[in-house]
PDB file of C-alpha atoms in Angstrom:
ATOM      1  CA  UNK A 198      84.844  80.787   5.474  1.00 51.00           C
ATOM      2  CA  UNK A 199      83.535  83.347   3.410  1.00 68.00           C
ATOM      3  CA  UNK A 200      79.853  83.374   3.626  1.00 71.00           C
ATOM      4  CA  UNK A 201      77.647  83.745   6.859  1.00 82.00           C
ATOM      5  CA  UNK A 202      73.984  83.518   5.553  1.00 93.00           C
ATOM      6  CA  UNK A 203      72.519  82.004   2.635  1.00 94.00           C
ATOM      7  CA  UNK A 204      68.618  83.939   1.702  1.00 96.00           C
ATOM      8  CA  UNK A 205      66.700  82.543  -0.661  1.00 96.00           C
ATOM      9  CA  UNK A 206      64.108  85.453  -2.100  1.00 95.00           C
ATOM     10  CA  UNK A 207      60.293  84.489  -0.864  1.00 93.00           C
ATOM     11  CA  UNK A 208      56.820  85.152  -3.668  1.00 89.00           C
ATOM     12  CA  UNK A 209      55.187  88.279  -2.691  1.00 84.00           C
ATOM     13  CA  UNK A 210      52.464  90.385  -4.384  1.00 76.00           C
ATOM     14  CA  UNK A 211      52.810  93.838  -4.601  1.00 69.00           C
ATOM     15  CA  UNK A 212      49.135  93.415  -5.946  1.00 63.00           C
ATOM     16  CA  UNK A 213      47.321  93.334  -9.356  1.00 61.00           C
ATOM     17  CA  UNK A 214      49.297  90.141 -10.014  1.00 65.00           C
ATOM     18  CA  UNK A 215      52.925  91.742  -9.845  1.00 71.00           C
ATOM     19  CA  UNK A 216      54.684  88.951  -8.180  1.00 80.00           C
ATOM     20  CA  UNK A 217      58.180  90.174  -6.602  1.00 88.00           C
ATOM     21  CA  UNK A 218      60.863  88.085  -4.974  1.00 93.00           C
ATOM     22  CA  UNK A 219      61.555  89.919  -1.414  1.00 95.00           C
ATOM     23  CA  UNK A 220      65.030  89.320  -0.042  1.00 97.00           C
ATOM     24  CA  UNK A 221      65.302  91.876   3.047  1.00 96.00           C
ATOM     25  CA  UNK A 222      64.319  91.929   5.148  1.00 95.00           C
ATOM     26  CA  UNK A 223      65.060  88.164   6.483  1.00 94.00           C
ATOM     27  CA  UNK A 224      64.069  86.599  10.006  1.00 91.00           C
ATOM     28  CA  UNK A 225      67.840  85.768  10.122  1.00 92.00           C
ATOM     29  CA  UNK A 226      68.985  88.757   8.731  1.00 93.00           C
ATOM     30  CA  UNK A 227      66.983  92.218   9.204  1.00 94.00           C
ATOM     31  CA  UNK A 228      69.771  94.438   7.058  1.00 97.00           C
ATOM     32  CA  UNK A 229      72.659  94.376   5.455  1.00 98.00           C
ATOM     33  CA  UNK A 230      74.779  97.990   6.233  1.00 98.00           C
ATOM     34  CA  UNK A 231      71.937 100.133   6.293  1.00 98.00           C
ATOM     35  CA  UNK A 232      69.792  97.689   3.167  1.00 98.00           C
ATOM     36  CA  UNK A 233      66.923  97.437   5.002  1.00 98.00           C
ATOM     37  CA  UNK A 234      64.513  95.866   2.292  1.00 97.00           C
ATOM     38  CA  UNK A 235      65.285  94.303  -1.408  1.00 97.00           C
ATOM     39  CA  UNK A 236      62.359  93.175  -3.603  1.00 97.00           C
ATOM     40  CA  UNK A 237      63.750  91.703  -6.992  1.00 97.00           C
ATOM     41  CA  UNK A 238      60.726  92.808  -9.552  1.00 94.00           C
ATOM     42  CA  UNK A 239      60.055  90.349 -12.888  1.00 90.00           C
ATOM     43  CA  UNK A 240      60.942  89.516 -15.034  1.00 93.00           C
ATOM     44  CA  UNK A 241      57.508  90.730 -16.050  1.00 91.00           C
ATOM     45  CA  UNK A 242      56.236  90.368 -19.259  1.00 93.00           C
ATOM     46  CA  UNK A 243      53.571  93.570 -19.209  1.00 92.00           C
ATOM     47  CA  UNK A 244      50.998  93.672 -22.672  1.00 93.00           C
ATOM     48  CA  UNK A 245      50.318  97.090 -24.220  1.00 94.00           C
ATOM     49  CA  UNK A 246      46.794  97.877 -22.290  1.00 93.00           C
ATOM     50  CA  UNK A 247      47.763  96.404 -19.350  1.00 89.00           C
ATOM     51  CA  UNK A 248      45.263  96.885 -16.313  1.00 87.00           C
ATOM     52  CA  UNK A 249      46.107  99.861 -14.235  1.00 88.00           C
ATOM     53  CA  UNK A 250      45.907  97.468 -11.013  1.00 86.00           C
ATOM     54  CA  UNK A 251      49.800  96.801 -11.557  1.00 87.00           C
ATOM     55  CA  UNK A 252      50.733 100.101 -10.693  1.00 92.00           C
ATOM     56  CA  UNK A 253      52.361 100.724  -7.366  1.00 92.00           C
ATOM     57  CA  UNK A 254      49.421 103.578  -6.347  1.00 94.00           C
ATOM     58  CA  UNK A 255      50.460 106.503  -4.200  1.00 97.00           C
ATOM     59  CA  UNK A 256      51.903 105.927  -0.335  1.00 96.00           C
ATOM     60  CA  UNK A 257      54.027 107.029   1.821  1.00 98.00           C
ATOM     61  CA  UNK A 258      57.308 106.411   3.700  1.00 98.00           C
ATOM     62  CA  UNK A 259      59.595 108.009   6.781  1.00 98.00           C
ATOM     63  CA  UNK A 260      63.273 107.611   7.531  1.00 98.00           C
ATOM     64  CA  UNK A 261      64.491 105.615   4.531  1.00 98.00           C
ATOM     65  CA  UNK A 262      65.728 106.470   1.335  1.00 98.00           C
ATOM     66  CA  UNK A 263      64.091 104.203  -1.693  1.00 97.00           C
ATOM     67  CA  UNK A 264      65.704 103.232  -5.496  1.00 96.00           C
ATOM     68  CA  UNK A 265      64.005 101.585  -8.022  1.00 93.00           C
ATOM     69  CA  UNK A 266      66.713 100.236 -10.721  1.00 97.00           C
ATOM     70  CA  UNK A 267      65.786  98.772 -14.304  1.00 97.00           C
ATOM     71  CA  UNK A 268      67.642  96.389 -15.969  1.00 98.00           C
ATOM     72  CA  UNK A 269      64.342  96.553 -18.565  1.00 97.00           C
ATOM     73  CA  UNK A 270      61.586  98.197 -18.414  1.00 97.00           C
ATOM     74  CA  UNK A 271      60.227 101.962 -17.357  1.00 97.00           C
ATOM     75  CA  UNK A 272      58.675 103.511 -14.668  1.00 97.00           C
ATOM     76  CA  UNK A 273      56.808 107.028 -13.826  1.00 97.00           C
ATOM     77  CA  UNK A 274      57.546 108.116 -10.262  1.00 98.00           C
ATOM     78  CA  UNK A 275      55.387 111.365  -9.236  1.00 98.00           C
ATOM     79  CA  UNK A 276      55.902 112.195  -5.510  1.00 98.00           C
ATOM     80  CA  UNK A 277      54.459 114.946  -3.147  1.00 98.00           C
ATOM     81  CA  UNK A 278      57.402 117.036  -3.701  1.00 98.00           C
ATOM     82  CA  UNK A 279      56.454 117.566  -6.912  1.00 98.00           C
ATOM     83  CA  UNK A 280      58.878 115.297  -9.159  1.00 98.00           C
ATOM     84  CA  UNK A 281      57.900 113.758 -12.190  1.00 98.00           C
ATOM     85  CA  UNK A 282      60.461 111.037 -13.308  1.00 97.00           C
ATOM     86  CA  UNK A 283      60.536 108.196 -16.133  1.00 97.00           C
ATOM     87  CA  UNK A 284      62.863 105.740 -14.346  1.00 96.00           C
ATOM     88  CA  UNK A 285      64.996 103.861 -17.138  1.00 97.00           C
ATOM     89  CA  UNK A 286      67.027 101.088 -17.183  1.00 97.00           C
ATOM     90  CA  UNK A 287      70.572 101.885 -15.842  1.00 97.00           C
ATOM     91  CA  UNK A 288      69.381 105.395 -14.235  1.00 97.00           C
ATOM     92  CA  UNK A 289      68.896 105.821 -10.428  1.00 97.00           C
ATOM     93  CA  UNK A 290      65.998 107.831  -8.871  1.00 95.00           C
ATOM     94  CA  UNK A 291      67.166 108.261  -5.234  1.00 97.00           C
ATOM     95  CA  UNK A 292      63.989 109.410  -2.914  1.00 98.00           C
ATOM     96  CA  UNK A 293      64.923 110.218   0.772  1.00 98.00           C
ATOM     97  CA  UNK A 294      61.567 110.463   2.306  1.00 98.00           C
ATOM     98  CA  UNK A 295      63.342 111.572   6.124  1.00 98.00           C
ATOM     99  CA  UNK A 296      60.550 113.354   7.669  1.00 98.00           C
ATOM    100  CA  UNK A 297      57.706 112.236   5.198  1.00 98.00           C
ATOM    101  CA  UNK A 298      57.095 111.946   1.327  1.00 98.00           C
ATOM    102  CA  UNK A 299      54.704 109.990  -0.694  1.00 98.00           C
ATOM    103  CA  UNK A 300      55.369 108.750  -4.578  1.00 98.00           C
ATOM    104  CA  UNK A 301      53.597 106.470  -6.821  1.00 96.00           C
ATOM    105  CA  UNK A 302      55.026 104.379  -9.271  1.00 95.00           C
ATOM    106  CA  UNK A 303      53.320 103.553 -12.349  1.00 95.00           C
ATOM    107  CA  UNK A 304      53.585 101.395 -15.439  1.00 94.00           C
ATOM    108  CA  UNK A 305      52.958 103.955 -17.701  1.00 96.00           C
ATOM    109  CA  UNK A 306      55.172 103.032 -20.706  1.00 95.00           C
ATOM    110  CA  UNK A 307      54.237  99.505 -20.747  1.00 95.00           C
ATOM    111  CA  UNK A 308      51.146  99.979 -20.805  1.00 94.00           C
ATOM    112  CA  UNK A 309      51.402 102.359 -24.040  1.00 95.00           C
ATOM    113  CA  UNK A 310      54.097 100.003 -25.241  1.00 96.00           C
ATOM    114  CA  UNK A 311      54.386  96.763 -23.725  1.00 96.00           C
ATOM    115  CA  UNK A 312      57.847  95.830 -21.832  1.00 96.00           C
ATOM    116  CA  UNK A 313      59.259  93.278 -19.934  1.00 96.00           C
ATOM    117  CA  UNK A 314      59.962  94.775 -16.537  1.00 95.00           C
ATOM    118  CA  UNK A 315      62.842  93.873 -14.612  1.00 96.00           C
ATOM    119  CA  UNK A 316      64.779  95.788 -11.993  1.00 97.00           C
ATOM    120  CA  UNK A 317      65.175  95.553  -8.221  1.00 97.00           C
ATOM    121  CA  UNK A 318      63.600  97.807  -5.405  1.00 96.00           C
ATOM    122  CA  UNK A 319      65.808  98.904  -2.294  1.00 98.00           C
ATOM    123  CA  UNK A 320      65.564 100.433   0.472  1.00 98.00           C
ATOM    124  CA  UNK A 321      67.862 102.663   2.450  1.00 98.00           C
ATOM    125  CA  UNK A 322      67.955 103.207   6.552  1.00 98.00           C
ATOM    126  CA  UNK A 323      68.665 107.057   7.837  1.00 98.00           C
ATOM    127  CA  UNK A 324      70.866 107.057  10.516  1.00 98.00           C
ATOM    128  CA  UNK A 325      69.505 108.379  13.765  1.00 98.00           C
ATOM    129  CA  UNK A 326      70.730 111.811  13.249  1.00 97.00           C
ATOM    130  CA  UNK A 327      69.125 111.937   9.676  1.00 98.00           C
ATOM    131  CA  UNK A 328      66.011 110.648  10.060  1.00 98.00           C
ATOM    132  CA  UNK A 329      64.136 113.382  10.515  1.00 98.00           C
ATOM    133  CA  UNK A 330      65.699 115.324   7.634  1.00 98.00           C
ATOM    134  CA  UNK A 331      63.640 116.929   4.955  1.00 98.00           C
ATOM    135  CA  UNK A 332      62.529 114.643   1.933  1.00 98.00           C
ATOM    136  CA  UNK A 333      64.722 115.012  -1.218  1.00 98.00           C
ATOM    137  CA  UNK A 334      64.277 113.630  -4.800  1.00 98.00           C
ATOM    138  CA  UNK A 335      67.412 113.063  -7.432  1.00 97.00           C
ATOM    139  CA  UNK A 336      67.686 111.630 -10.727  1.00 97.00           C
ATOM    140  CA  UNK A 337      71.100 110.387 -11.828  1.00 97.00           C
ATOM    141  CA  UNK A 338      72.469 108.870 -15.240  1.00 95.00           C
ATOM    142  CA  UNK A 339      75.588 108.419 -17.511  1.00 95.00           C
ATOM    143  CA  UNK A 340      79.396 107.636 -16.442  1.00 95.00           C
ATOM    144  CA  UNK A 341      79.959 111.155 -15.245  1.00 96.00           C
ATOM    145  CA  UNK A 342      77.387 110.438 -12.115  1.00 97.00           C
ATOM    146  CA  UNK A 343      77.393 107.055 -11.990  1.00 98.00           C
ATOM    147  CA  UNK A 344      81.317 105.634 -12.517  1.00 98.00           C
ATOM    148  CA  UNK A 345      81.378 102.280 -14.740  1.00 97.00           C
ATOM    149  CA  UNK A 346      84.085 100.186 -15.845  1.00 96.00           C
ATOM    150  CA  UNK A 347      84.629  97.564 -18.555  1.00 97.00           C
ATOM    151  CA  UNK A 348      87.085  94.602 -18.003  1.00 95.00           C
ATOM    152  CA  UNK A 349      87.838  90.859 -17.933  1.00 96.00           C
ATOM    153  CA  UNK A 350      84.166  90.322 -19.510  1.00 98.00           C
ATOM    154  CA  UNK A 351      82.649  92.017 -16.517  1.00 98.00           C
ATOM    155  CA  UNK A 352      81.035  95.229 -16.693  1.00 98.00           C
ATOM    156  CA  UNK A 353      79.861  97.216 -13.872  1.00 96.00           C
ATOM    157  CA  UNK A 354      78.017 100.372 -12.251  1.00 98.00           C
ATOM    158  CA  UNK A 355      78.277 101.958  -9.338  1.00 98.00           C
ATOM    159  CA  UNK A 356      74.465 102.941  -8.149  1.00 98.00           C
ATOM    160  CA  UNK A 357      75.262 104.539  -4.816  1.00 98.00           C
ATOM    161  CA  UNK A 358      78.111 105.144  -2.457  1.00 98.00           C
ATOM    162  CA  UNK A 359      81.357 104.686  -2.041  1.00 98.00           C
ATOM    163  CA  UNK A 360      84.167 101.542  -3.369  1.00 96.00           C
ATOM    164  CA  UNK A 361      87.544 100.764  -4.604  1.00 91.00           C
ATOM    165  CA  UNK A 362      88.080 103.948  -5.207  1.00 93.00           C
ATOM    166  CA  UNK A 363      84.757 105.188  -6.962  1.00 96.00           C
ATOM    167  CA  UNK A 364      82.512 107.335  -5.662  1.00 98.00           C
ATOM    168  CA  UNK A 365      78.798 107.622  -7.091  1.00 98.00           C
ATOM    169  CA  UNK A 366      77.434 111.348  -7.192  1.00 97.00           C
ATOM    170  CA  UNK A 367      74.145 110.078  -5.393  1.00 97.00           C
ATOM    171  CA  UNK A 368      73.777 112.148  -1.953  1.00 97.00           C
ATOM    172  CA  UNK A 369      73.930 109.192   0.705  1.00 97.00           C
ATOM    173  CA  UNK A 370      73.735 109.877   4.677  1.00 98.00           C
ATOM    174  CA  UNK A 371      75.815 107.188   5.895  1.00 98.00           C
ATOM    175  CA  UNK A 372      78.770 105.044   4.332  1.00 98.00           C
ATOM    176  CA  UNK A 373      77.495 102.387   1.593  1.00 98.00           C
ATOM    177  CA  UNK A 374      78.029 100.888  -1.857  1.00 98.00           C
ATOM    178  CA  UNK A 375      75.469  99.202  -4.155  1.00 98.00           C
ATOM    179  CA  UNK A 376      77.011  97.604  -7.796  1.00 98.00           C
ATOM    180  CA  UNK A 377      75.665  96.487 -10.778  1.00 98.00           C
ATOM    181  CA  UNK A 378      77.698  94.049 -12.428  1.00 98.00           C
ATOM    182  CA  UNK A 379      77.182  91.914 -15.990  1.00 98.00           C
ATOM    183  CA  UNK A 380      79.239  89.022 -16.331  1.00 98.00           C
ATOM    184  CA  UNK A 381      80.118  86.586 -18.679  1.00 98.00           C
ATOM    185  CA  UNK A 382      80.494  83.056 -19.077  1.00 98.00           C
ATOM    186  CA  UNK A 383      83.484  82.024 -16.877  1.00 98.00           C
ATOM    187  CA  UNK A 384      84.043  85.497 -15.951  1.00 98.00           C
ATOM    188  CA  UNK A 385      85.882  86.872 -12.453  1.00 97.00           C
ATOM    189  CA  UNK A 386      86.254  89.408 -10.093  1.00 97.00           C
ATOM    190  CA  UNK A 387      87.022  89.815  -6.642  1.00 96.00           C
ATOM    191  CA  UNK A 388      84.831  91.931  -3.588  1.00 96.00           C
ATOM    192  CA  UNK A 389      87.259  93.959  -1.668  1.00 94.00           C
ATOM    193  CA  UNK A 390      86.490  94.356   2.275  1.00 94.00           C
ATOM    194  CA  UNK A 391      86.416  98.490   1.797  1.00 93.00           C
ATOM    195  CA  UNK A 392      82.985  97.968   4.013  1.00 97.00           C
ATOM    196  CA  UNK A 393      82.454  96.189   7.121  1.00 96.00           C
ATOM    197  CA  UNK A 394      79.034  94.246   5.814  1.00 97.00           C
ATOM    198  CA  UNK A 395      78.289  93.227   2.688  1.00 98.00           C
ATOM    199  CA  UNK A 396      75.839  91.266   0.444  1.00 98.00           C
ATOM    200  CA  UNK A 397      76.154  89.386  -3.118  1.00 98.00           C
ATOM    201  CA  UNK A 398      72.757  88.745  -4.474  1.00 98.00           C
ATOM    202  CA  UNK A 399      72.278  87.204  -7.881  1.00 98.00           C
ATOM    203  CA  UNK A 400      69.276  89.262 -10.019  1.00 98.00           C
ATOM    204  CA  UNK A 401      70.273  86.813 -13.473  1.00 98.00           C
ATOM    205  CA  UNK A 402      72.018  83.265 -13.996  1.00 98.00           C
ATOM    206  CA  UNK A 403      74.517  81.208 -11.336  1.00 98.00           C
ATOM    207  CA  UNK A 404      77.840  82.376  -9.834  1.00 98.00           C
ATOM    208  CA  UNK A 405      80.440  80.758  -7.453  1.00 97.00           C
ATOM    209  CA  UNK A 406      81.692  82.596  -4.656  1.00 94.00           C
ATOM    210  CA  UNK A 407      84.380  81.052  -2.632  1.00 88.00           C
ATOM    211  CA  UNK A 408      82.878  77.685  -3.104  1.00 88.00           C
ATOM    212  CA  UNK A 409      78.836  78.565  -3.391  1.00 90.00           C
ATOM    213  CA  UNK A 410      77.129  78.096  -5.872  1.00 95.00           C
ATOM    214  CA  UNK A 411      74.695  80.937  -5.645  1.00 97.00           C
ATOM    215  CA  UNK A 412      71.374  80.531  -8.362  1.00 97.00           C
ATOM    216  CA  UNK A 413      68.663  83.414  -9.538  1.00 97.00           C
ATOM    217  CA  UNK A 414      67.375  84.608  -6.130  1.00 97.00           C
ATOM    218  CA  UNK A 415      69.631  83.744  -3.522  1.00 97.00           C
ATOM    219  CA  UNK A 416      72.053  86.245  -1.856  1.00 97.00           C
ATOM    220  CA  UNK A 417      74.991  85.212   0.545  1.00 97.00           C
ATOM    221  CA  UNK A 418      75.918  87.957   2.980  1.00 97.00           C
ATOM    222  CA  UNK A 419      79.934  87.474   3.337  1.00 96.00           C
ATOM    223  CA  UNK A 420      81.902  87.203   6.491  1.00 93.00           C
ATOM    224  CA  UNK A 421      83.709  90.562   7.579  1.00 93.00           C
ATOM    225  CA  UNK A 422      86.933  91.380   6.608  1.00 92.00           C
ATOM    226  CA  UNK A 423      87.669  88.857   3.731  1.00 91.00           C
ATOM    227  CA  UNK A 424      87.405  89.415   0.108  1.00 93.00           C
ATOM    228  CA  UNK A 425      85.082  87.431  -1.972  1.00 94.00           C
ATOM    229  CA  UNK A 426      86.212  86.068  -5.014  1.00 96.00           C
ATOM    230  CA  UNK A 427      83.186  85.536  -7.849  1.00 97.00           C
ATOM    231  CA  UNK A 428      82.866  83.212 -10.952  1.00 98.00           C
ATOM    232  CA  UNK A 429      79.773  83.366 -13.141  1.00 98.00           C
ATOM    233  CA  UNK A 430      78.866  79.817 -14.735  1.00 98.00           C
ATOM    234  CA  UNK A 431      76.744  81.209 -17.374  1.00 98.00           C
ATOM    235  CA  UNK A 432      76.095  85.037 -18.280  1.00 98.00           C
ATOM    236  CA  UNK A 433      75.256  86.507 -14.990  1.00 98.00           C
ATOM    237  CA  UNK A 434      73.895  89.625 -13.568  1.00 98.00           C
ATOM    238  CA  UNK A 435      75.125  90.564  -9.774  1.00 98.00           C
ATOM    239  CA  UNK A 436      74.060  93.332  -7.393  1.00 98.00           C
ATOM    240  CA  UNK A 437      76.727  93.913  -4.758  1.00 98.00           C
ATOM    241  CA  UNK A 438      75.837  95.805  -1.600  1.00 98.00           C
ATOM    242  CA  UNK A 439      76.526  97.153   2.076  1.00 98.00           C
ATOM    243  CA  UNK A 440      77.593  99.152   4.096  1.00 98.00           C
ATOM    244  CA  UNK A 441      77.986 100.348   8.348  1.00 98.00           C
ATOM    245  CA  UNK A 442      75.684  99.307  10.329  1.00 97.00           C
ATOM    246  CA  UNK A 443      73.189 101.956  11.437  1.00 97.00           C
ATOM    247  CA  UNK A 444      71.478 100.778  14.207  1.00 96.00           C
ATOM    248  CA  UNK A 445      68.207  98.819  15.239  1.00 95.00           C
ATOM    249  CA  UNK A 446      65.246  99.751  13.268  1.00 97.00           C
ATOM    250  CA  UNK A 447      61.774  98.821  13.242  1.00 96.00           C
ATOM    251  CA  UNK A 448      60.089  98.078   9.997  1.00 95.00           C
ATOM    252  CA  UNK A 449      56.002  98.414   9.330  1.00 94.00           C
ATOM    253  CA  UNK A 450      54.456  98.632   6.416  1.00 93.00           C
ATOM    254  CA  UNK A 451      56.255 101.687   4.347  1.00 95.00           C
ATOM    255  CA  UNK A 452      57.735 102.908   7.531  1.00 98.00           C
ATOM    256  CA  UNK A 453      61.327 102.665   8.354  1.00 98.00           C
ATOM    257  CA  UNK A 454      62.480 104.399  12.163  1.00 98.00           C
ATOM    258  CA  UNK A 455      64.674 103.801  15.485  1.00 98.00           C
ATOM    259  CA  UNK A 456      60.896 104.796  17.436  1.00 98.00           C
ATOM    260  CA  UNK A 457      58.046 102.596  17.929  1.00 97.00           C
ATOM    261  CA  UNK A 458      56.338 105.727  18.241  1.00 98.00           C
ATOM    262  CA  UNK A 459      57.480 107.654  15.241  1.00 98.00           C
ATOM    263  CA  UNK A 460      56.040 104.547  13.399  1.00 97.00           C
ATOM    264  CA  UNK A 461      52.843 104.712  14.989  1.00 97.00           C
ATOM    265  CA  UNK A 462      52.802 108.836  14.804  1.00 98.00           C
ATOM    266  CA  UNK A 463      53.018 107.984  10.849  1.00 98.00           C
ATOM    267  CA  UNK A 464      50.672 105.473  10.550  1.00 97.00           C
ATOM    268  CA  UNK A 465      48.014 107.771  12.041  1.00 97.00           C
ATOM    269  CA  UNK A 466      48.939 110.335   9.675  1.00 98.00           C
ATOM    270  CA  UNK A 467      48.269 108.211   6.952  1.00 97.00           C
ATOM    271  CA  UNK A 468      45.028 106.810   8.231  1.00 96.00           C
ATOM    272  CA  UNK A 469      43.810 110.466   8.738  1.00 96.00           C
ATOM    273  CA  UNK A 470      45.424 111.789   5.124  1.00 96.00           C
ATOM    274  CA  UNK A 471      47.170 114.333   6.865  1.00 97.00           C
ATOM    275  CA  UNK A 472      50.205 113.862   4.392  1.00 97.00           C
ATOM    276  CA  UNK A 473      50.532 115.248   0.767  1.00 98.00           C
ATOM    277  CA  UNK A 474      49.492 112.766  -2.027  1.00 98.00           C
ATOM    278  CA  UNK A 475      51.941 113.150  -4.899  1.00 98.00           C
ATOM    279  CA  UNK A 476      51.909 116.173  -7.531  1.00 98.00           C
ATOM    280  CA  UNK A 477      49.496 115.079 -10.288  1.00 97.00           C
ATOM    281  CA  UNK A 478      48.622 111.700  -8.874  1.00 97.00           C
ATOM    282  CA  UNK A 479      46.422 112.584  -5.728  1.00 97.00           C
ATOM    283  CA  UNK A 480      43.067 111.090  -6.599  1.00 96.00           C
ATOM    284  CA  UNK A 481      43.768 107.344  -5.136  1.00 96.00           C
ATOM    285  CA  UNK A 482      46.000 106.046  -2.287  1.00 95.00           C
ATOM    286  CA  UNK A 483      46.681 102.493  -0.677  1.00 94.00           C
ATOM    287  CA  UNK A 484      44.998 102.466   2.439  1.00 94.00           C
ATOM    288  CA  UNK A 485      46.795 101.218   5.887  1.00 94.00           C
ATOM    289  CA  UNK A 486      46.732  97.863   5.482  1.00 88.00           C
ATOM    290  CA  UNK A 487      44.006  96.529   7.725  1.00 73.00           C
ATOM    291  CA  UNK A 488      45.344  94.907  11.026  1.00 57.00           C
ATOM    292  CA  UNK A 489      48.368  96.341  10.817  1.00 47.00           C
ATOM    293  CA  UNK A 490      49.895  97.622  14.303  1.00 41.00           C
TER     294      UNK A 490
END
């Protein structure tokens, strides 16, 4: 038996009306390696003019590292570091916040263009030893940083990590891999077992894996130790992903930690704006959701 879990992505409103499909985490099945959360965004069709309520405004995060990838679509990141990034389809924007960072996202092309927006949101764990680190911000693109390859009508890219061989040039703290793949109609390729847990979600069309049939929105999390072999009925697109465990952590709100009280310590923070708003977008935040605790 290949597969241990079957998720099916659950509605969720980021706000403003941007519905996402949110995959991790799962009451079954907190993370995959160190995946801790996966929203699948759109496809949104967003009007030139569009209100600025679906913007993601400025907030903040600890002891994760974040991607936002485009399959259509663009969006600004600012963060209190100072960066100032159009995030475009194919390209990764890898933010470790560690010790503390805020960002915004916004919707600024759309809105001076109109686009159909499209991409999935991830986020990363820390391992114990790195969670404290100081916040970084990197922008990759192209083959050179990001190895691709072109066969048997699939095409793929490796985001992050570590696989068959490839190795992305994205600065990761623990051992993962995260894959784009586009496949054609009756297309196949096998996962290897390189990493102990792993994940096959399915962003576009219908796949078979081992047996599944696996639709828009579901991902199967495969058994350790035995390679997956995947069929797309229909063109398909794929993300592959996992990684080594890292450990317990507790989730709330933005916050990502291995403390209960590192989570509250940040959560205070926030509620008394002691952390930096982002470079060029400080004059609104998202408050602390109320209730939370």
């Amino acid at each position: 038996m290949t597969a241990t879990l079957l998720i099916d992505c659950r509605p969720h409103d980021l706000g403003g009306g941007f519905i996402v499909g949110r995959v991790l985490p799962y009451r079954k099945r907190r993370m995959v390696g160190p995946f801790i959360f996966l929203d699948h965004m759109g496809p949104l069709e967003v009007a030139r003019g569009a209100p600025r309520e679906l913007d993601v405004r400025p907030h903040p995060h600890i002891g994760l590292s974040t991607v936002t990838y485009l399959y259509s679509g663009a969006v600004t990141h600012r963060d209190s570091l100072g960066s100032n990034q159009e995030i475009r389809p194919g390209e990764v924007n890898w933010m470790t916040a560690g010790s503390g960072i805020t960002h915004s996202e916004r919707l600024e092309y759309a809105r001076a263009h109109g686009a159909t927006m499209h991409g999935i949101q991830a986020w990363v764990a820390l391992p114990r030893e790195h969670e404290e680190t100081a916040p970084e911000f990197h922008h990759h693109q192209g083959a050179a940083e990001l190895p691709e390859f072109s066969e048997d009508g699939v095409s793929g890219r490796l985001i992050a990590g570590t696989i068959e061989g490839a190795t992305a040039r994205v600065k990761t703290h623990s051992p993962l891999f995260y894959l784009h793949w586009d496949m054609a109609d009756g297309a196949r390729r096998s996962l290897g077992t390189d990493h102990p847990e792993r994940a096959v979600y399915v962003a576009r069309g219908e796949i078979e894996l081992d047996g599944y049939r696996l639709s828009e929105g579901q991902m199967l999390v495969l058994e350790p130790g035995r390679a997956a072999r995947i069929q797309a009925h229909g063109p398909s697109t794929v993300m592959l992903l996992g990684g080594d465990p890292v450990g317990e952590r507790f989730i709330h709100w933005n916050f990502v930690s291995s403390s209960r009280d590192r989570i509250e310590q940040a959560r205070e923070d926030w509620r008394a704006q002691r952390m930096k708003l982002p470079v060029g977008d400080d004059r609104e935040f998202i408050p602390l959701p109320e209730g939370a605790g």
